[in-house]
CSV table of C-alpha atoms in Angstrom, one decimal:
chain,number,residue,atom,x,y,z
A,486,MET,CA,-19.8,-11.7,51.2
A,487,ALA,CA,-17.6,-8.5,51.4
A,488,HIS,CA,-14.5,-10.8,51.1
A,489,LYS,CA,-15.9,-12.3,47.8
A,490,ILE,CA,-16.7,-8.8,46.4
A,491,ILE,CA,-13.2,-7.6,47.2
A,492,LYS,CA,-11.7,-10.7,45.6
A,493,SER,CA,-13.9,-10.2,42.5
A,494,LEU,CA,-12.8,-6.5,42.2
A,495,PHE,CA,-9.2,-7.6,42.6
A,496,LEU,CA,-9.5,-10.1,39.8
A,497,LEU,CA,-11.2,-7.5,37.6
A,498,LEU,CA,-8.4,-5.0,38.2
A,499,VAL,CA,-5.8,-7.7,37.3
A,500,LEU,CA,-7.8,-8.4,34.0
A,501,LEU,CA,-8.0,-4.7,33.2
A,502,ASN,CA,-4.3,-4.4,33.8
A,503,LEU,CA,-3.6,-7.3,31.5
A,504,VAL,CA,-5.8,-5.8,28.8
A,505,SER,CA,-4.0,-2.5,29.3
A,506,ASN,CA,-0.6,-4.1,29.0
A,507,CYS,CA,-1.7,-6.0,25.8
A,508,ALA,CA,-2.9,-2.7,24.3
A,509,HIS,CA,0.6,-1.2,24.8
A,510,ALA,CA,2.5,-4.4,23.9
A,511,ALA,CA,5.5,-4.1,21.6
A,512,PRO,CA,4.7,-4.3,17.8
A,513,GLN,CA,4.8,-7.7,16.3
A,514,VAL,CA,7.8,-6.6,14.1
A,515,PRO,CA,10.4,-3.9,15.1
A,516,CYS,CA,9.9,-2.0,11.8
A,517,PHE,CA,7.7,-1.7,8.8
A,518,PHE,CA,9.0,-0.6,5.4
A,519,ILE,CA,6.6,0.5,2.6
A,520,PHE,CA,7.3,0.8,-1.1
A,521,GLY,CA,4.4,1.9,-3.3
A,522,ASP,CA,2.4,4.5,-5.2
A,523,SER,CA,-0.4,6.9,-4.2
A,524,LEU,CA,-2.3,4.2,-2.4
A,525,ALA,CA,0.5,4.3,0.3
A,526,ASP,CA,2.1,7.8,-0.2
A,527,ASN,CA,2.0,9.7,3.1
A,528,GLY,CA,3.8,12.9,2.0
A,529,ASN,CA,6.8,12.0,-0.1
A,530,ASN,CA,5.4,13.9,-3.1
A,531,ASN,CA,4.5,17.1,-1.1
A,532,ASN,CA,7.6,19.0,-2.2
A,533,LEU,CA,8.0,17.6,-5.7
A,534,VAL,CA,7.0,19.4,-8.9
A,535,THR,CA,4.0,17.2,-9.8
A,536,ALA,CA,0.3,17.2,-10.1
A,537,ALA,CA,0.3,13.9,-8.2
A,538,LYS,CA,0.3,15.4,-4.7
A,539,THR,CA,-2.4,16.0,-2.2
A,540,ASN,CA,-1.1,18.3,0.5
A,541,TYR,CA,-4.3,20.3,0.3
A,542,ARG,CA,-7.9,20.1,1.6
A,543,PRO,CA,-10.2,18.2,1.5
A,544,TYR,CA,-7.5,15.4,1.6
A,545,GLY,CA,-7.0,14.3,5.2
A,546,ILE,CA,-10.3,15.6,6.4
A,547,ASP,CA,-10.7,12.5,8.7
A,548,PHE,CA,-7.0,12.0,9.5
A,549,PRO,CA,-5.9,12.7,13.1
A,550,ASN,CA,-3.0,15.0,11.8
A,551,GLY,CA,-5.1,16.7,9.1
A,552,THR,CA,-3.7,17.1,5.6
A,553,THR,CA,-0.4,15.2,5.2
A,554,GLY,CA,-0.2,14.2,1.5
A,555,ARG,CA,-2.2,11.0,1.8
A,556,PHE,CA,-4.4,10.4,-1.2
A,557,THR,CA,-7.6,9.7,0.9
A,558,ASN,CA,-9.9,11.2,3.5
A,559,GLY,CA,-8.2,9.4,6.4
A,560,ARG,CA,-5.9,6.5,6.9
A,561,THR,CA,-4.3,4.5,4.1
A,562,THR,CA,-4.3,0.7,4.0
A,563,VAL,CA,-0.6,0.7,5.2
A,564,ASP,CA,-1.5,3.1,8.1
A,565,ILE,CA,-4.1,0.5,9.3
A,566,ILE,CA,-1.8,-2.5,8.8
A,567,GLY,CA,0.7,-0.6,10.9
A,568,GLU,CA,-1.9,-0.2,13.7
A,569,LEU,CA,-2.9,-3.9,13.4
A,570,LEU,CA,0.8,-4.8,13.8
A,571,GLY,CA,0.8,-2.9,17.1
A,572,PHE,CA,2.6,0.4,16.1
A,573,ASN,CA,1.4,3.3,18.1
A,574,GLN,CA,2.7,5.8,15.6
A,575,PHE,CA,2.4,6.2,11.8
A,576,ILE,CA,5.4,5.1,9.8
A,577,PRO,CA,7.2,8.3,8.7
A,578,PRO,CA,7.7,9.3,5.0
A,579,PHE,CA,11.2,9.1,3.7
A,580,ALA,CA,11.0,12.8,2.9
A,581,THR,CA,10.8,13.8,6.6
A,582,ALA,CA,12.2,10.8,8.5
A,583,ARG,CA,15.0,12.0,10.8
A,584,GLY,CA,17.3,10.4,13.4
A,585,ARG,CA,15.9,7.5,15.3
A,586,ASP,CA,12.5,7.9,13.5
A,587,ILE,CA,13.8,5.3,11.0
A,588,LEU,CA,14.0,2.6,13.7
A,589,VAL,CA,10.2,1.9,13.2
A,590,GLY,CA,10.6,1.8,9.4
A,591,VAL,CA,10.2,4.2,6.5
A,592,ASN,CA,7.4,4.8,3.9
A,593,TYR,CA,9.0,5.4,0.5
A,594,ALA,CA,5.8,5.4,-1.5
A,595,SER,CA,5.2,8.1,-4.1
A,596,GLY,CA,2.1,9.1,-6.0
A,597,ALA,CA,2.3,8.2,-9.8
A,598,ALA,CA,5.3,5.9,-9.2
A,599,GLY,CA,5.6,2.6,-11.1
A,600,ILE,CA,7.7,-0.4,-11.6
A,601,ARG,CA,9.0,1.2,-14.8
A,602,ASP,CA,10.9,4.5,-14.4
A,603,GLU,CA,8.9,6.3,-17.0
A,604,SER,CA,5.4,5.5,-15.7
A,605,GLY,CA,3.5,8.6,-14.5
A,606,ARG,CA,6.0,10.9,-16.2
A,607,GLN,CA,3.2,13.1,-17.7
A,608,LEU,CA,2.1,14.1,-14.2
A,609,GLY,CA,5.5,15.5,-13.2
A,610,ASP,CA,8.1,14.3,-10.7
A,611,ARG,CA,7.6,11.0,-8.8
A,612,ILE,CA,9.9,8.5,-7.1
A,613,SER,CA,9.9,5.3,-9.1
A,614,LEU,CA,10.5,1.9,-7.4
A,615,ASN,CA,14.1,2.0,-8.5
A,616,GLU,CA,14.5,5.3,-6.8
A,617,GLN,CA,12.7,4.1,-3.7
A,618,LEU,CA,15.2,1.2,-3.5
A,619,LEU,CA,18.1,3.8,-3.7
A,620,ASN,CA,16.4,5.7,-0.8
A,621,HIS,CA,16.2,2.5,1.2
A,622,ALA,CA,19.9,1.9,0.7
A,623,ALA,CA,20.5,5.4,2.2
A,624,THR,CA,18.2,4.4,5.1
A,625,ILE,CA,20.3,1.3,5.7
A,626,ASN,CA,23.5,3.5,5.9
A,627,ARG,CA,21.7,5.5,8.6
A,628,LEU,CA,20.6,2.4,10.4
A,629,ILE,CA,24.2,1.2,10.5
A,630,GLN,CA,25.2,4.4,12.2
A,631,LEU,CA,22.4,4.1,14.7
A,632,LEU,CA,22.9,0.3,15.5
A,633,GLY,CA,26.7,0.2,15.3
A,634,THR,CA,27.5,-2.4,12.7
A,635,GLY,CA,26.3,-3.7,9.3
A,636,LYS,CA,25.6,-7.0,10.9
A,637,GLU,CA,23.4,-5.4,13.6
A,638,ALA,CA,21.5,-3.5,10.9
A,639,THR,CA,21.0,-6.7,8.8
A,640,ASN,CA,19.8,-8.7,11.8
A,641,TYR,CA,17.3,-5.8,12.5
A,642,LEU,CA,16.1,-5.7,8.9
A,643,ASN,CA,15.6,-9.5,8.8
A,644,LYS,CA,12.8,-9.1,11.4
A,645,CYS,CA,10.9,-6.3,9.7
A,646,LEU,CA,7.9,-6.4,7.5
A,647,PHE,CA,8.3,-5.1,3.9
A,648,TYR,CA,5.2,-4.2,1.9
A,649,VAL,CA,5.7,-3.6,-1.8
A,650,SER,CA,2.7,-2.5,-3.8
A,651,LEU,CA,3.2,-1.1,-7.3
A,652,GLY,CA,2.0,-1.7,-10.9
A,653,SER,CA,-1.2,0.4,-11.2
A,654,ASN,CA,0.6,3.3,-12.7
A,655,ASP,CA,2.4,1.1,-15.2
A,656,TYR,CA,-1.1,0.5,-16.6
A,657,LEU,CA,-3.2,3.7,-15.9
A,658,ASN,CA,-0.3,6.1,-16.4
A,659,ASN,CA,1.6,4.2,-19.1
A,660,TYR,CA,0.1,1.3,-21.0
A,661,PHE,CA,-3.5,2.7,-21.3
A,662,MET,CA,-2.2,6.2,-22.2
A,663,PRO,CA,-1.1,5.7,-25.8
A,664,SER,CA,-0.9,9.4,-26.5
A,665,ASN,CA,2.0,9.6,-23.9
A,666,TYR,CA,3.6,6.1,-24.0
A,667,THR,CA,4.4,3.6,-26.7
A,668,THR,CA,4.2,0.4,-24.5
A,669,SER,CA,0.7,-0.6,-25.8
A,670,ARG,CA,1.9,-0.4,-29.4
A,671,ILE,CA,5.0,-2.6,-28.7
A,672,TYR,CA,3.6,-5.2,-26.3
A,673,THR,CA,0.5,-7.4,-26.1
A,674,GLN,CA,-1.2,-7.4,-22.6
A,675,ASP,CA,0.4,-10.7,-21.8
A,676,GLN,CA,3.9,-9.6,-23.0
A,677,TYR,CA,3.6,-6.4,-21.0
A,678,ALA,CA,2.7,-8.3,-17.8
A,679,LYS,CA,5.7,-10.6,-18.3
A,680,ILE,CA,8.1,-7.6,-18.8
A,681,LEU,CA,6.7,-5.9,-15.7
A,682,ILE,CA,7.0,-9.0,-13.5
A,683,ASP,CA,10.5,-9.7,-14.8
A,684,GLN,CA,11.6,-6.2,-13.7
A,685,TYR,CA,9.6,-6.5,-10.4
A,686,SER,CA,11.4,-9.8,-9.7
A,687,LEU,CA,14.8,-8.2,-10.0
A,688,GLN,CA,13.7,-5.2,-7.8
A,689,ILE,CA,12.3,-7.6,-5.1
A,690,LYS,CA,15.4,-9.7,-5.2
A,691,LEU,CA,17.5,-6.6,-4.6
A,692,LEU,CA,15.3,-5.8,-1.6
A,693,TYR,CA,16.1,-9.4,-0.3
A,694,LEU,CA,19.9,-8.7,-0.8
A,695,LEU,CA,19.4,-5.5,1.3
A,696,GLY,CA,18.1,-7.6,4.2
A,697,ALA,CA,14.3,-8.1,3.6
A,698,ARG,CA,13.0,-11.5,4.8
A,699,LYS,CA,9.3,-10.9,5.3
A,700,ILE,CA,7.8,-9.4,2.2
A,701,ALA,CA,4.1,-8.8,1.3
A,702,LEU,CA,3.2,-8.3,-2.3
A,703,PRO,CA,-0.4,-7.0,-3.0
A,704,GLY,CA,-1.8,-7.7,-6.5
A,705,LEU,CA,-3.5,-5.0,-8.5
A,706,GLY,CA,-7.1,-4.1,-8.0
A,707,SER,CA,-9.8,-3.8,-10.7
A,708,ILE,CA,-8.4,-0.5,-12.0
A,709,GLY,CA,-10.7,-0.4,-14.9
A,710,SER,CA,-13.6,0.0,-12.5
A,711,ILE,CA,-12.4,3.2,-10.8
A,712,PRO,CA,-14.4,6.3,-11.8
A,713,TYR,CA,-11.4,7.9,-13.5
A,714,SER,CA,-10.9,4.9,-15.8
A,715,PHE,CA,-14.6,4.8,-16.7
A,716,SER,CA,-15.0,8.5,-17.4
A,717,ASN,CA,-11.5,9.6,-18.6
A,718,LEU,CA,-9.8,6.6,-20.1
A,719,CYS,CA,-12.9,4.8,-21.4
A,720,ARG,CA,-15.3,7.7,-22.0
A,721,ASN,CA,-18.1,5.6,-20.4
A,722,ASN,CA,-17.4,2.6,-22.7
A,723,VAL,CA,-18.1,-0.6,-20.7
A,724,SER,CA,-16.1,-2.9,-22.9
A,725,CYS,CA,-13.1,-0.6,-22.4
A,726,VAL,CA,-13.5,-1.0,-18.6
A,727,THR,CA,-13.6,-4.8,-19.0
A,728,ASN,CA,-10.4,-4.6,-21.2
A,729,ILE,CA,-8.5,-2.7,-18.5
A,730,ASN,CA,-9.6,-5.1,-15.8
A,731,ASN,CA,-8.7,-8.1,-18.0
A,732,ALA,CA,-5.2,-6.6,-18.7
A,733,VAL,CA,-4.1,-6.7,-15.1
A,734,GLN,CA,-5.1,-10.3,-14.6
A,735,PRO,CA,-2.0,-11.7,-16.2
A,736,PHE,CA,0.1,-9.4,-14.0
A,737,ASN,CA,-1.6,-10.8,-10.9
A,738,ALA,CA,-1.3,-14.4,-12.1
A,739,ARG,CA,2.4,-13.9,-12.8
A,740,LEU,CA,2.8,-12.3,-9.3
A,741,VAL,CA,1.4,-15.4,-7.6
A,742,SER,CA,3.9,-17.5,-9.6
A,743,LEU,CA,6.7,-15.1,-8.6
A,744,VAL,CA,5.8,-15.6,-4.9
A,745,ASP,CA,6.1,-19.4,-5.4
A,746,GLU,CA,9.4,-19.0,-7.2
A,747,LEU,CA,10.8,-16.6,-4.6
A,748,ASN,CA,9.8,-18.8,-1.7
A,749,ARG,CA,11.4,-21.8,-3.4
A,750,GLU,CA,14.7,-20.0,-4.4
A,751,LEU,CA,15.2,-17.8,-1.3
A,752,ASN,CA,14.1,-20.2,1.4
A,753,ASP,CA,15.4,-18.2,4.3
A,754,ALA,CA,12.8,-15.5,3.4
A,755,ARG,CA,9.0,-15.6,3.2
A,756,PHE,CA,6.9,-13.9,0.5
A,757,ILE,CA,3.1,-13.6,0.3
A,758,TYR,CA,0.6,-12.4,-2.3
A,759,LEU,CA,-2.4,-10.3,-1.2
A,760,ASN,CA,-5.4,-10.7,-3.4
A,761,THR,CA,-6.8,-7.2,-3.3
A,762,SER,CA,-9.0,-7.6,-6.4
A,763,GLY,CA,-10.5,-10.7,-4.9
A,764,MET,CA,-11.2,-9.0,-1.6
A,765,SER,CA,-13.0,-6.2,-3.5
A,766,SER,CA,-15.1,-8.5,-5.7
A,767,GLY,CA,-18.1,-9.0,-3.5
A,768,ASP,CA,-21.3,-7.0,-3.3
A,769,PRO,CA,-20.2,-3.6,-1.8
A,770,SER,CA,-23.7,-3.0,-0.4
A,771,MET,CA,-23.3,-6.0,1.9
A,772,LEU,CA,-20.5,-4.0,3.6
A,773,GLY,CA,-22.6,-0.8,3.9
A,774,PHE,CA,-21.2,0.9,0.7
A,775,ARG,CA,-24.0,2.7,-1.1
A,776,VAL,CA,-22.1,4.8,-3.7
A,777,ILE,CA,-19.7,2.8,-5.9
A,778,ASP,CA,-19.3,4.7,-9.2
A,779,THR,CA,-18.4,8.2,-8.2
A,780,GLY,CA,-15.9,9.8,-5.7
A,781,CYS,CA,-16.9,11.6,-2.5
A,782,CYS,CA,-15.2,14.8,-3.5
A,783,PRO,CA,-15.6,16.8,-6.8
A,784,ALA,CA,-12.7,15.8,-9.0
A,785,ARG,CA,-10.3,17.4,-11.4
A,786,SER,CA,-9.7,16.0,-14.9
A,787,ASP,CA,-6.8,14.0,-13.5
A,788,GLY,CA,-9.0,12.3,-10.9
A,789,GLN,CA,-7.9,14.2,-7.8
A,790,CYS,CA,-10.1,16.3,-5.6
A,791,ILE,CA,-10.6,20.0,-6.6
A,792,GLN,CA,-8.7,22.0,-4.0
A,793,ASP,CA,-10.9,23.2,-1.0
A,794,SER,CA,-14.0,21.5,-2.5
A,795,THR,CA,-16.7,20.3,-0.2
A,796,PRO,CA,-16.7,16.4,0.0
A,797,CYS,CA,-19.7,14.2,0.8
A,798,GLN,CA,-20.8,13.9,4.4
A,799,ASN,CA,-21.6,10.1,4.4
A,800,ARG,CA,-18.0,9.1,3.6
A,801,THR,CA,-18.3,5.6,5.1
A,802,GLU,CA,-20.9,4.8,2.4
A,803,TYR,CA,-18.5,5.7,-0.5
A,804,VAL,CA,-16.1,3.3,-2.1
A,805,PHE,CA,-14.1,6.1,-3.7
A,806,TRP,CA,-12.7,9.2,-2.1
A,807,ASP,CA,-11.7,11.0,-5.3
A,808,ALA,CA,-12.0,9.5,-8.8
A,809,ILE,CA,-9.0,7.1,-8.3
A,810,HIS,CA,-8.4,6.4,-4.6
A,811,PRO,CA,-10.5,4.5,-2.1
A,812,THR,CA,-12.0,6.0,1.1
A,813,GLU,CA,-10.6,5.1,4.5
A,814,ALA,CA,-13.6,2.8,5.0
A,815,VAL,CA,-12.4,0.7,2.0
A,816,ASN,CA,-8.8,0.9,3.2
A,817,ARG,CA,-9.8,-0.5,6.6
A,818,PHE,CA,-11.6,-3.4,4.9
A,819,ILE,CA,-8.6,-4.3,2.7
A,820,ALA,CA,-6.1,-3.9,5.6
A,821,SER,CA,-8.1,-6.1,7.9
A,822,ARG,CA,-8.3,-8.9,5.3
A,823,SER,CA,-4.7,-8.5,4.3
A,824,TYR,CA,-3.7,-8.8,8.0
A,825,ASN,CA,-6.1,-11.6,8.9
A,826,ALA,CA,-7.6,-13.3,5.8
A,827,SER,CA,-11.4,-13.9,5.9
A,828,LEU,CA,-11.2,-16.3,3.0
A,829,PRO,CA,-8.4,-18.7,1.9
A,830,SER,CA,-8.3,-16.7,-1.4
A,831,ASP,CA,-7.5,-13.4,0.4
A,832,ALA,CA,-3.8,-14.2,0.8
A,833,TYR,CA,-1.3,-16.8,-0.5
A,834,PRO,CA,0.3,-18.8,1.0
A,835,THR,CA,-0.6,-17.0,4.2
A,836,ASP,CA,-1.7,-13.6,5.5
A,837,ILE,CA,0.3,-10.8,7.2
A,838,SER,CA,-0.4,-11.9,10.7
A,839,HIS,CA,1.1,-15.4,10.0
A,840,LEU,CA,4.0,-13.9,7.9
A,841,VAL,CA,5.2,-11.8,10.9
A,842,ASN,CA,4.8,-14.4,13.6
């Protein structure tokens, strides 16, 4: 009997050791590079002259490192995707990444940034996608110094995950701001979507030329339904909200077509589309969200939290943290379904877990 107990304990210890080893296994990719806007910014805007920065309380109230410049209460979607990939540290922002930090990847995302250089201009400085690509070229030069040769750096980059998520500001802080921008007077919604995707295509192909071979491209969410759009852009006009949501649909449709085109033309690389608006289209109350039309923190006129304001206590029940950005609870939901699709419509042609393996 004692012999059987000892044997059982031994097997239990072996299993616990296996679980422990799995928990500390190497990440599924050696590095993770992020290009984006405020949904992914983790501090790149902190030292810029701009209203689009969040290095103040109550931002980061639930984040392990406190206030960092993330536009939410806790983790962003890309923070959580990084965890799901097996990284035991957050991907550093380009603004502060030093030395060997860059071997795990770099986050280039910048609040108010767009596919078009001028998008977000009225808020102040921001790092557009074109500038983010220039920053990535600088990172590659540093990788060459760390790894020894250009070939070694390219081989390394070929194995990494690239996440490119822009376009919201080309609508919210450009097309639907006619007092500051002319785009809505020049282009129909379908023409504008085509122009954006044509430029995006060139930018993504440049990323491919710089060594990217595993690229995830999230679509735009229902940006007409965020509290900022409803109260500021639409002045509580429901048909205006519908118009904004309808305007981003041609962008998403063209992005799916672009994924097909890129997979056909660049067949040594893999591109996927993440259907963020589809993921968010169900009944929020089924996921435990009770408040869907207002942010958790008192907001300024530009949609960000008022500095040092007191946010709601029941943050897991709120869809929005401020009047623009989702709470960590929503980010966790989007990240989980982007990584491991719950429905076939969540990701196309596959999800992140299959892209990286």
